[in-house]
C-alpha positions as a Markdown table, in Angstrom:
| # | Residue | x | y | z |
|---|---|---|---|---|
| 1 | Met | -51.6 | 116.9 | 50.9 |
| 2 | Lys | -50.7 | 119.8 | 48.9 |
| 3 | Asn | -46.7 | 120.1 | 48.9 |
| 4 | Tyr | -46.5 | 116.2 | 48.7 |
| 5 | Asn | -48.4 | 116.5 | 44.9 |
| 6 | Ile | -46.7 | 119.5 | 44.0 |
| 7 | Tyr | -43.8 | 117.3 | 44.1 |
| 8 | Ile | -45.2 | 114.5 | 42.4 |
| 9 | Val | -46.1 | 117.0 | 39.0 |
| 10 | Ala | -42.7 | 118.3 | 39.5 |
| 11 | Ser | -41.3 | 114.7 | 39.4 |
| 12 | Val | -43.8 | 113.6 | 36.0 |
| 13 | Ala | -42.3 | 117.0 | 34.2 |
| 14 | Leu | -38.8 | 116.8 | 34.8 |
| 15 | Ile | -38.4 | 112.7 | 33.6 |
| 16 | Ile | -41.3 | 113.7 | 30.2 |
| 17 | Gly | -38.9 | 116.4 | 29.7 |
| 18 | Phe | -35.4 | 114.0 | 29.3 |
| 19 | Ala | -37.3 | 111.5 | 27.2 |
| 20 | Ala | -38.2 | 115.1 | 24.6 |
| 21 | Ala | -34.5 | 115.9 | 25.0 |
| 22 | Trp | -33.5 | 112.7 | 23.8 |
| 23 | Phe | -36.1 | 111.5 | 21.1 |
| 24 | Phe | -36.5 | 114.8 | 19.5 |
| 25 | Lys | -32.3 | 116.0 | 19.3 |
| 26 | Pro | -31.7 | 118.0 | 16.5 |
| 27 | Ala | -31.1 | 116.6 | 13.0 |
| 28 | Gly | -27.1 | 117.6 | 12.4 |
| 29 | Glu | -26.7 | 115.6 | 15.1 |
| 30 | Met | -28.5 | 112.7 | 14.2 |
| 31 | Lys | -26.0 | 112.4 | 11.7 |
| 32 | Thr | -22.9 | 113.7 | 12.9 |
| 33 | Ser | -23.8 | 109.9 | 15.0 |
| 34 | Lys | -24.3 | 108.1 | 11.8 |
| 35 | Met | -20.7 | 109.2 | 10.8 |
| 36 | Val | -18.9 | 108.3 | 13.0 |
| 37 | Ser | -20.1 | 105.2 | 13.0 |
| 38 | Glu | -19.1 | 104.4 | 9.9 |
| 39 | Ser | -15.6 | 105.9 | 10.4 |
| 40 | Glu | -15.7 | 103.0 | 13.2 |
| 41 | Thr | -12.4 | 101.2 | 13.4 |
| 42 | Ile | -13.1 | 97.2 | 12.3 |
| 43 | Trp | -11.7 | 94.9 | 15.3 |
| 44 | Thr | -10.0 | 91.4 | 14.2 |
| 45 | Cys | -8.1 | 88.2 | 16.5 |
| 46 | Ser | -4.5 | 88.5 | 15.3 |
| 47 | Met | -5.1 | 84.4 | 15.1 |
| 48 | His | -8.2 | 84.0 | 13.7 |
| 49 | Pro | -8.7 | 86.8 | 10.7 |
| 50 | Gln | -12.3 | 86.3 | 9.4 |
| 51 | Ile | -13.2 | 87.7 | 13.3 |
| 52 | Arg | -14.8 | 91.2 | 12.3 |
| 53 | Gln | -16.0 | 93.5 | 15.0 |
| 54 | Asn | -16.7 | 97.4 | 15.2 |
| 55 | Glu | -15.3 | 97.6 | 18.6 |
| 56 | Pro | -12.7 | 95.7 | 20.7 |
| 57 | Gly | -13.0 | 93.8 | 23.1 |
| 58 | Leu | -12.2 | 89.7 | 22.7 |
| 59 | Cys | -11.5 | 86.6 | 20.3 |
| 60 | Pro | -15.1 | 84.3 | 20.8 |
| 61 | Ile | -12.2 | 81.4 | 19.2 |
| 62 | Cys | -9.4 | 82.1 | 21.2 |
| 63 | Ala | -10.2 | 84.6 | 23.9 |
| 64 | Met | -7.4 | 87.4 | 23.1 |
| 65 | Asp | -7.8 | 90.7 | 22.1 |
| 66 | Leu | -8.5 | 92.3 | 19.0 |
| 67 | Ile | -6.7 | 94.3 | 17.4 |
| 68 | Pro | -7.8 | 97.2 | 15.1 |
| 69 | Leu | -8.1 | 95.7 | 11.5 |
| 70 | Glu | -4.6 | 97.2 | 10.0 |
| 71 | Glu | -4.8 | 95.8 | 6.4 |
| 72 | Glu | -6.3 | 93.0 | 4.6 |
| 73 | Met | -4.7 | 89.1 | 4.9 |
| 74 | Ser | -2.4 | 88.4 | 2.0 |
| 75 | Ser | -4.8 | 86.4 | -0.8 |
| 76 | Glu | -2.7 | 84.5 | -3.1 |
| 77 | Glu | -2.9 | 81.8 | -3.7 |
| 78 | Gly | -1.4 | 79.6 | -0.8 |
| 79 | Gln | 0.5 | 82.4 | 0.4 |
| 80 | Phe | -0.6 | 83.9 | 4.6 |
| 81 | Ser | 0.4 | 87.0 | 6.4 |
| 82 | Met | -0.1 | 87.6 | 9.7 |
| 83 | Thr | 0.6 | 91.1 | 12.2 |
| 84 | Glu | 4.1 | 90.7 | 13.5 |
| 85 | Glu | 1.9 | 90.5 | 17.1 |
| 86 | Ala | 0.2 | 87.7 | 15.6 |
| 87 | Val | 4.0 | 86.3 | 15.0 |
| 88 | Lys | 5.2 | 86.8 | 18.5 |
| 89 | Leu | 2.6 | 85.2 | 20.2 |
| 90 | Ala | 2.7 | 82.0 | 19.0 |
| 91 | Asp | 6.3 | 82.3 | 18.9 |
| 92 | Ile | 6.4 | 81.6 | 14.8 |
| 93 | Arg | 10.2 | 80.4 | 14.2 |
| 94 | Thr | 12.7 | 80.1 | 11.4 |
| 95 | Met | 15.5 | 78.9 | 9.8 |
| 96 | Val | 17.4 | 79.7 | 7.1 |
| 97 | Val | 18.3 | 75.9 | 5.5 |
| 98 | Gly | 21.2 | 74.9 | 3.7 |
| 99 | Ser | 22.8 | 71.8 | 2.7 |
| 100 | Gly | 22.9 | 68.6 | 5.1 |
| 101 | Ser | 26.9 | 66.6 | 4.1 |
| 102 | Gly | 25.3 | 63.8 | 6.9 |
| 103 | Ser | 28.3 | 63.6 | 8.7 |
| 104 | Gln | 26.1 | 64.7 | 12.5 |
| 105 | Thr | 23.1 | 62.4 | 11.8 |
| 106 | Gly | 22.5 | 59.3 | 9.8 |
| 107 | Gln | 19.4 | 57.2 | 9.5 |
| 108 | Lys | 16.8 | 56.2 | 12.7 |
| 109 | Leu | 16.7 | 52.9 | 13.5 |
| 110 | Asn | 15.4 | 49.6 | 15.6 |
| 111 | Gly | 16.7 | 46.9 | 16.3 |
| 112 | Gln | 17.7 | 43.8 | 17.7 |
| 113 | Ile | 20.2 | 41.9 | 19.1 |
| 114 | Gln | 21.1 | 38.0 | 18.5 |
| 115 | Ala | 23.4 | 35.1 | 18.8 |
| 116 | Asp | 25.9 | 34.7 | 16.4 |
| 117 | Glu | 24.2 | 31.5 | 13.9 |
| 118 | Thr | 27.8 | 30.5 | 13.2 |
| 119 | Arg | 29.0 | 30.2 | 16.3 |
| 120 | Ser | 26.5 | 27.7 | 17.4 |
| 121 | Ala | 27.6 | 23.9 | 18.1 |
| 122 | Asn | 26.8 | 20.7 | 19.7 |
| 123 | Leu | 28.4 | 19.0 | 22.1 |
| 124 | Val | 28.5 | 14.9 | 20.8 |
| 125 | Ala | 28.8 | 11.4 | 22.2 |
| 126 | His | 31.4 | 10.7 | 20.6 |
| 127 | Ile | 30.9 | 7.3 | 21.4 |
| 128 | Gly | 28.2 | 4.7 | 22.8 |
| 129 | Gly | 27.4 | 3.6 | 25.8 |
| 130 | Arg | 25.7 | 4.9 | 29.3 |
| 131 | Ile | 25.8 | 8.7 | 30.6 |
| 132 | Glu | 27.2 | 7.4 | 34.2 |
| 133 | His | 28.3 | 11.4 | 35.5 |
| 134 | Leu | 27.2 | 14.9 | 34.0 |
| 135 | Tyr | 29.9 | 17.9 | 35.2 |
| 136 | Ile | 26.9 | 21.0 | 33.2 |
| 137 | Ser | 23.6 | 20.4 | 35.0 |
| 138 | Phe | 21.7 | 23.5 | 33.3 |
| 139 | Thr | 21.0 | 25.7 | 31.0 |
| 140 | Gly | 22.9 | 29.2 | 30.7 |
| 141 | Glu | 25.5 | 27.0 | 32.1 |
| 142 | Glu | 28.8 | 28.4 | 30.6 |
| 143 | Val | 30.7 | 26.0 | 29.3 |
| 144 | Arg | 34.6 | 26.4 | 28.0 |
| 145 | Arg | 36.6 | 24.1 | 24.8 |
| 146 | Gly | 38.6 | 21.5 | 27.1 |
| 147 | Gln | 35.8 | 20.8 | 30.4 |
| 148 | Lys | 34.8 | 18.0 | 31.5 |
| 149 | Ile | 31.2 | 17.8 | 31.0 |
| 150 | Ala | 30.1 | 13.9 | 32.0 |
| 151 | Asp | 31.9 | 10.4 | 32.3 |
| 152 | Ile | 30.7 | 7.9 | 30.3 |
| 153 | Tyr | 31.3 | 3.9 | 29.9 |
| 154 | Ser | 31.4 | 2.2 | 26.5 |
| 155 | Pro | 30.9 | -1.6 | 26.6 |
| 156 | Glu | 33.2 | -1.1 | 23.0 |
| 157 | Leu | 35.7 | 1.2 | 24.7 |
| 158 | Val | 36.6 | -1.8 | 26.8 |
| 159 | Ala | 37.3 | -4.0 | 24.3 |
| 160 | Ala | 39.4 | -1.4 | 22.1 |
| 161 | Gln | 41.2 | -0.9 | 25.6 |
| 162 | Lys | 42.3 | -4.7 | 26.1 |
| 163 | Glu | 42.6 | -4.9 | 21.8 |
| 164 | Leu | 45.2 | -2.5 | 22.1 |
| 165 | Leu | 46.5 | -3.6 | 25.2 |
| 166 | Glu | 46.4 | -7.8 | 23.7 |
| 167 | Leu | 48.6 | -6.0 | 20.8 |
| 168 | Gln | 51.0 | -4.1 | 22.4 |
| 169 | Lys | 53.4 | -7.5 | 21.9 |
| 170 | Phe | 52.8 | -6.8 | 18.7 |
| 171 | Glu | 54.4 | -3.5 | 18.5 |
| 172 | Asn | 58.0 | -4.1 | 16.7 |
| 173 | Ser | 57.2 | -6.9 | 15.4 |
| 174 | Asn | 53.8 | -5.6 | 13.7 |
| 175 | Pro | 54.1 | -1.7 | 14.4 |
| 176 | Ala | 50.8 | -2.0 | 11.6 |
| 177 | Ile | 48.4 | -3.6 | 13.9 |
| 178 | Phe | 49.1 | -0.9 | 16.9 |
| 179 | Asn | 49.0 | 1.8 | 16.0 |
| 180 | Ser | 45.6 | 0.3 | 13.9 |
| 181 | Ala | 44.8 | -0.7 | 17.6 |
| 182 | Lys | 45.7 | 3.3 | 19.0 |
| 183 | Gln | 44.8 | 5.2 | 15.8 |
| 184 | Lys | 40.9 | 3.6 | 16.6 |
| 185 | Leu | 41.0 | 4.7 | 20.5 |
| 186 | Lys | 42.0 | 8.2 | 18.7 |
| 187 | Asn | 38.8 | 7.8 | 16.5 |
| 188 | Trp | 36.3 | 7.8 | 19.7 |
| 189 | Lys | 38.4 | 11.1 | 20.6 |
| 190 | Phe | 41.6 | 9.0 | 23.2 |
| 191 | Thr | 44.6 | 11.7 | 23.7 |
| 192 | Asp | 48.4 | 9.9 | 23.4 |
| 193 | Ala | 48.5 | 11.3 | 27.2 |
| 194 | Gln | 45.0 | 8.7 | 27.7 |
| 195 | Ile | 46.6 | 6.0 | 25.4 |
| 196 | Asn | 50.1 | 6.0 | 27.1 |
| 197 | Glu | 48.3 | 6.0 | 30.1 |
| 198 | Val | 46.6 | 2.7 | 29.2 |
| 199 | Leu | 49.5 | 0.8 | 27.9 |
| 200 | Glu | 51.3 | 2.0 | 30.8 |
| 201 | Arg | 48.8 | 0.9 | 33.7 |
| 202 | Gly | 48.1 | -1.9 | 31.3 |
| 203 | Thr | 44.7 | -2.3 | 32.6 |
| 204 | Val | 41.2 | -0.6 | 31.4 |
| 205 | Val | 39.8 | 2.3 | 31.7 |
| 206 | Glu | 36.0 | 1.0 | 32.6 |
| 207 | Thr | 34.3 | 5.2 | 32.0 |
| 208 | Phe | 35.7 | 7.7 | 29.5 |
| 209 | Pro | 35.9 | 11.5 | 30.2 |
| 210 | Ile | 33.9 | 13.6 | 27.3 |
| 211 | Tyr | 35.2 | 16.6 | 26.5 |
| 212 | Ala | 33.2 | 20.2 | 25.5 |
| 213 | Asp | 34.6 | 20.9 | 21.9 |
| 214 | His | 33.2 | 24.0 | 21.3 |
| 215 | Ser | 33.3 | 27.0 | 24.1 |
| 216 | Gly | 29.6 | 28.6 | 25.4 |
| 217 | Val | 26.9 | 28.8 | 27.4 |
| 218 | Val | 23.9 | 25.7 | 27.1 |
| 219 | Gln | 20.9 | 26.1 | 24.8 |
| 220 | Ser | 19.6 | 23.3 | 26.1 |
| 221 | Lys | 20.6 | 19.6 | 27.8 |
| 222 | Asp | 19.5 | 17.2 | 26.2 |
| 223 | Val | 21.0 | 14.2 | 27.9 |
| 224 | Asn | 20.5 | 13.3 | 31.7 |
| 225 | Ser | 22.9 | 10.4 | 33.9 |
| 226 | Gly | 21.4 | 7.1 | 33.3 |
| 227 | Asp | 21.4 | 7.5 | 30.0 |
| 228 | Tyr | 21.7 | 5.5 | 27.5 |
| 229 | Val | 23.4 | 7.2 | 24.7 |
| 230 | Arg | 24.7 | 6.4 | 20.9 |
| 231 | Ala | 27.5 | 7.8 | 18.9 |
| 232 | Gly | 26.7 | 10.9 | 17.9 |
| 233 | Gln | 24.0 | 11.5 | 19.9 |
| 234 | Val | 23.1 | 15.5 | 21.4 |
| 235 | Leu | 24.5 | 16.1 | 25.0 |
| 236 | Phe | 23.7 | 20.0 | 25.0 |
| 237 | Arg | 23.7 | 22.7 | 22.6 |
| 238 | Val | 26.2 | 25.7 | 23.6 |
| 239 | Gln | 25.7 | 29.0 | 22.1 |
| 240 | Asp | 29.1 | 31.4 | 21.7 |
| 241 | Leu | 28.0 | 34.9 | 23.0 |
| 242 | Ser | 31.3 | 36.6 | 22.8 |
| 243 | Arg | 30.3 | 38.1 | 19.2 |
| 244 | Leu | 26.6 | 38.8 | 18.7 |
| 245 | Trp | 25.0 | 40.1 | 15.6 |
| 246 | Val | 22.5 | 43.3 | 15.6 |
| 247 | Leu | 19.6 | 43.1 | 12.9 |
| 248 | Phe | 18.7 | 46.1 | 12.4 |
| 249 | Asp | 15.0 | 47.1 | 10.6 |
| 250 | Val | 14.8 | 49.0 | 7.5 |
| 251 | Tyr | 12.1 | 50.8 | 5.5 |
| 252 | Glu | 12.1 | 49.5 | 1.7 |
| 253 | Ser | 12.6 | 53.4 | 1.2 |
| 254 | Asp | 16.1 | 53.6 | 2.8 |
| 255 | Leu | 17.8 | 50.4 | 1.8 |
| 256 | Ala | 19.4 | 52.7 | -1.5 |
| 257 | Gly | 21.7 | 54.5 | 1.4 |
| 258 | Val | 22.9 | 51.7 | 3.5 |
| 259 | Lys | 25.8 | 50.4 | 2.2 |
| 260 | Leu | 27.8 | 47.1 | 3.4 |
| 261 | Asn | 30.4 | 48.5 | 6.0 |
| 262 | Asp | 28.4 | 51.6 | 7.5 |
| 263 | Lys | 28.5 | 52.6 | 11.2 |
| 264 | Val | 26.3 | 51.9 | 13.4 |
| 265 | Lys | 26.2 | 53.1 | 16.3 |
| 266 | Phe | 23.2 | 51.8 | 19.0 |
| 267 | Thr | 22.0 | 51.8 | 22.4 |
| 268 | Thr | 19.4 | 50.0 | 24.2 |
| 269 | Ser | 17.9 | 50.2 | 27.5 |
| 270 | Ala | 20.1 | 48.6 | 29.5 |
| 271 | Met | 23.1 | 51.0 | 29.4 |
| 272 | Pro | 20.8 | 53.3 | 28.4 |
| 273 | Ser | 24.2 | 55.8 | 28.6 |
| 274 | Lys | 27.1 | 53.1 | 26.7 |
| 275 | Ala | 27.0 | 53.9 | 22.8 |
| 276 | Phe | 28.3 | 51.0 | 21.0 |
| 277 | Glu | 29.2 | 50.7 | 17.2 |
| 278 | Ala | 29.5 | 48.0 | 14.6 |
| 279 | Lys | 30.0 | 47.5 | 10.0 |
| 280 | Val | 26.6 | 46.8 | 8.5 |
| 281 | Lys | 27.9 | 43.1 | 7.2 |
| 282 | Phe | 25.0 | 42.4 | 5.5 |
| 283 | Val | 21.0 | 43.2 | 3.5 |
| 284 | Asp | 18.1 | 41.5 | 3.5 |
| 285 | Pro | 18.4 | 40.2 | 0.1 |
| 286 | Ser | 13.7 | 40.2 | -0.2 |
| 287 | Val | 11.9 | 42.8 | 1.8 |
| 288 | Asn | 9.0 | 41.1 | 4.0 |
| 289 | Ala | 5.6 | 42.1 | 2.0 |
| 290 | Lys | 3.9 | 42.9 | 4.3 |
| 291 | Thr | 5.5 | 45.5 | 6.6 |
| 292 | Arg | 8.0 | 46.8 | 3.9 |
| 293 | Val | 11.1 | 46.4 | 5.7 |
| 294 | Ala | 14.1 | 44.4 | 5.6 |
| 295 | Lys | 16.9 | 43.8 | 8.4 |
| 296 | Ile | 20.0 | 44.9 | 8.5 |
| 297 | Arg | 23.2 | 42.9 | 10.2 |
| 298 | Ala | 25.8 | 44.7 | 11.7 |
| 299 | Glu | 28.5 | 42.5 | 14.1 |
| 300 | Ile | 29.3 | 43.1 | 17.4 |
| 301 | Asp | 32.9 | 42.0 | 19.8 |
| 302 | Asn | 30.3 | 40.7 | 23.2 |
| 303 | Ser | 33.6 | 40.1 | 25.0 |
| 304 | Gly | 32.8 | 41.7 | 28.1 |
| 305 | Gly | 29.2 | 39.5 | 27.8 |
| 306 | Lys | 27.2 | 43.2 | 29.1 |
| 307 | Leu | 25.0 | 42.8 | 25.6 |
| 308 | Lys | 22.4 | 39.8 | 25.4 |
| 309 | Pro | 20.5 | 38.1 | 23.0 |
| 310 | Gly | 17.0 | 39.5 | 22.5 |
| 311 | Met | 17.9 | 43.1 | 23.7 |
| 312 | Phe | 15.8 | 45.7 | 21.7 |
| 313 | Val | 18.5 | 48.7 | 20.3 |
| 314 | Lys | 17.7 | 51.8 | 18.6 |
| 315 | Gly | 20.7 | 52.5 | 16.7 |
| 316 | Glu | 21.5 | 55.0 | 14.0 |
| 317 | Leu | 23.0 | 54.9 | 10.9 |
| 318 | Met | 26.4 | 56.9 | 9.7 |
| 319 | Ser | 26.1 | 56.4 | 6.5 |
| 320 | Gly | 28.5 | 58.0 | 4.4 |
| 321 | Asn | 27.0 | 57.8 | 0.5 |
| 322 | Val | 24.6 | 61.0 | 1.8 |
| 323 | Ser | 24.2 | 63.0 | -0.7 |
| 324 | Lys | 26.2 | 66.8 | 0.1 |
| 325 | Ala | 23.4 | 68.3 | -1.9 |
| 326 | Glu | 20.2 | 67.0 | -0.1 |
| 327 | Ile | 18.5 | 69.6 | 2.0 |
| 328 | Phe | 17.9 | 68.4 | 6.5 |
| 329 | Leu | 14.7 | 69.8 | 8.0 |
| 330 | Pro | 13.7 | 69.4 | 11.7 |
| 331 | Glu | 11.1 | 67.1 | 12.4 |
| 332 | Thr | 9.1 | 70.2 | 13.6 |
| 333 | Ala | 9.0 | 72.0 | 10.0 |
| 334 | Ile | 7.2 | 69.4 | 8.6 |
| 335 | Leu | 3.6 | 68.7 | 8.3 |
| 336 | Trp | 1.5 | 65.4 | 8.0 |
| 337 | Thr | -1.6 | 65.1 | 6.2 |
| 338 | Gly | -1.1 | 61.0 | 5.5 |
| 339 | Glu | -0.2 | 61.3 | 2.4 |
| 340 | Arg | 2.1 | 64.5 | 1.9 |
| 341 | Ser | 4.4 | 66.9 | 3.4 |
| 342 | Val | 3.9 | 69.7 | 4.4 |
| 343 | Val | 5.8 | 73.2 | 5.5 |
| 344 | Tyr | 6.0 | 76.8 | 5.4 |
| 345 | Val | 7.9 | 78.7 | 4.1 |
| 346 | Lys | 8.6 | 82.7 | 4.6 |
| 347 | Thr | 9.0 | 85.2 | 1.5 |
| 348 | Glu | 8.8 | 88.3 | 2.9 |
| 349 | Ala | 9.5 | 90.1 | 5.9 |
| 350 | Glu | 8.6 | 93.4 | 6.3 |
| 351 | Val | 5.6 | 92.1 | 6.4 |
| 352 | Pro | 5.5 | 88.0 | 7.7 |
| 353 | Thr | 3.5 | 86.1 | 5.2 |
| 354 | Tyr | 4.0 | 82.8 | 4.7 |
| 355 | Glu | 3.6 | 79.9 | 1.3 |
| 356 | Phe | 2.9 | 77.0 | 2.0 |
| 357 | Arg | 4.9 | 74.1 | -0.2 |
| 358 | Glu | 4.2 | 70.2 | 0.2 |
| 359 | Val | 7.7 | 68.2 | 0.1 |
| 360 | Val | 8.9 | 65.1 | -1.2 |
| 361 | Ile | 11.4 | 63.4 | 2.2 |
| 362 | Gly | 13.4 | 60.8 | 2.0 |
| 363 | Asn | 15.8 | 59.0 | 4.8 |
| 364 | Ser | 15.0 | 60.1 | 8.3 |
| 365 | Thr | 17.7 | 60.9 | 10.9 |
| 366 | Thr | 17.8 | 61.0 | 14.4 |
| 367 | Asn | 15.9 | 64.3 | 14.9 |
| 368 | Gly | 14.2 | 64.7 | 11.1 |
| 369 | Tyr | 14.7 | 64.5 | 7.5 |
| 370 | Phe | 16.1 | 64.9 | 4.0 |
| 371 | Ile | 13.7 | 67.3 | 1.7 |
| 372 | Lys | 14.3 | 65.5 | -2.5 |
| 373 | Glu | 11.9 | 67.5 | -3.5 |
| 374 | Gly | 9.8 | 71.2 | -2.4 |
| 375 | Ile | 12.2 | 73.5 | -1.5 |
| 376 | Thr | 15.7 | 74.5 | -2.3 |
| 377 | Ile | 18.9 | 75.8 | -0.7 |
| 378 | Gly | 18.0 | 79.1 | 1.0 |
| 379 | Asp | 14.8 | 79.1 | 1.9 |
| 380 | Glu | 13.3 | 80.0 | 5.4 |
| 381 | Val | 11.6 | 77.2 | 6.4 |
| 382 | Val | 8.8 | 77.8 | 10.0 |
| 383 | Val | 10.3 | 75.2 | 11.8 |
| 384 | Asn | 8.0 | 76.3 | 15.3 |
| 385 | Gly | 4.3 | 77.4 | 14.7 |
| 386 | Ala | 3.8 | 76.1 | 11.4 |
| 387 | Phe | 0.9 | 74.0 | 12.7 |
| 388 | Val | -0.2 | 77.7 | 13.8 |
| 389 | Ile | 0.0 | 79.1 | 10.6 |
| 390 | Asp | -1.4 | 75.9 | 8.4 |
| 391 | Ala | -4.5 | 76.3 | 10.9 |
| 392 | Ala | -5.3 | 80.0 | 10.2 |
| 393 | Ala | -5.4 | 79.9 | 6.4 |
| 394 | Gln | -7.8 | 77.2 | 6.7 |
| 395 | Leu | -9.8 | 79.1 | 8.7 |
| 396 | Asn | -9.5 | 82.0 | 6.3 |
| 397 | Asn | -9.8 | 79.2 | 3.5 |
| 398 | Asn | -6.7 | 79.6 | 2.7 |
| 399 | Lys | -4.4 | 76.2 | 0.4 |
| 400 | Ser | -3.7 | 74.3 | 4.3 |
| 401 | Met | -3.0 | 71.0 | 5.1 |
| 402 | Met | -6.1 | 70.4 | 5.2 |
| 403 | Asn | -7.9 | 72.3 | 2.1 |
| 404 | Arg | -5.2 | 72.1 | -0.8 |
| 405 | Asp | -8.6 | 72.9 | -2.7 |
| 406 | Ile | -8.9 | 76.0 | -1.9 |
| 407 | Ser | -13.2 | 77.8 | -2.8 |
| 408 | Val | -13.7 | 81.0 | -3.4 |
């Protein structure tokens, strides 16, 4: 029991000794420790420079490893500097801009195929009577010019043929009267062959065939067998689809770049691998008040029947009027705010520094935009990672896409 008490007393004494050694350090050692603390390296995030810590670790925003602060970010208005590590991690890429000739790019257009209004026609009855038989039975059926489309019984036609046969007796003595009877039948679309057949047989034709005056696809069927029709009444409405219109929407701001006979290349979702080409033949003289777009019309041959009215198309206007001095940028280089467009231009190579620029865009193309104002030929513009730079600039209270007027 006595030995156990001795061990307890010895243990307590040892603990008290360590505590005294900790709390009662020499003054010189305390001062040295304080100096080391003051000279500690400041650690920051390469993507979020507002983060400042006295020890390494992870960024509380993006969880990236903190790096030693080697230099302050640029404080010049509209410019933002980044470390080489940050540039690599953000995959920031740039391109030196040059003049856009317009030879490989054009305005992006959306449109729709439409029937050529100048190639629609009505097939009518040239004489009144009763439809005995129809040879065209449904819409969508194709009709060729000269094809028989119906048979009609007409009392007037029967009477005219009887008159012709009576006047045949005066063919030699009074040819004028005889010829007038023949002309009457011709006005009702009787051919010379049909007239000669009546004269040779000496009997009338009770049902008269009606032939199509135009080729096309039947758009509407307006008569049935047994119907009575009058002269000039529409039997069928047809549309020739061997040539079509392609109507494209062009925004008001892009109309200046559209000229007659400009080429348009377009594709349809039905044939995505097939590229069609047409020429602009008409520009709408008015702009839609609501959409602020105007229609331009191209015409294309469709003798193969591959294109159908109503198809949606995506096109590209290959205008030959694009200025040689215009600058072209890909879509990835431009940041949008709704009111203005922004790009970042690299201004220094040793310490990656990017300058905030507002630009004025012009015509759009399939993969970018022409720039009217804001940059010049030779500028090195960020084409990948611009949003990362802008976000870091905004967090650092520098000029950015959403923070145009910075506060000190």
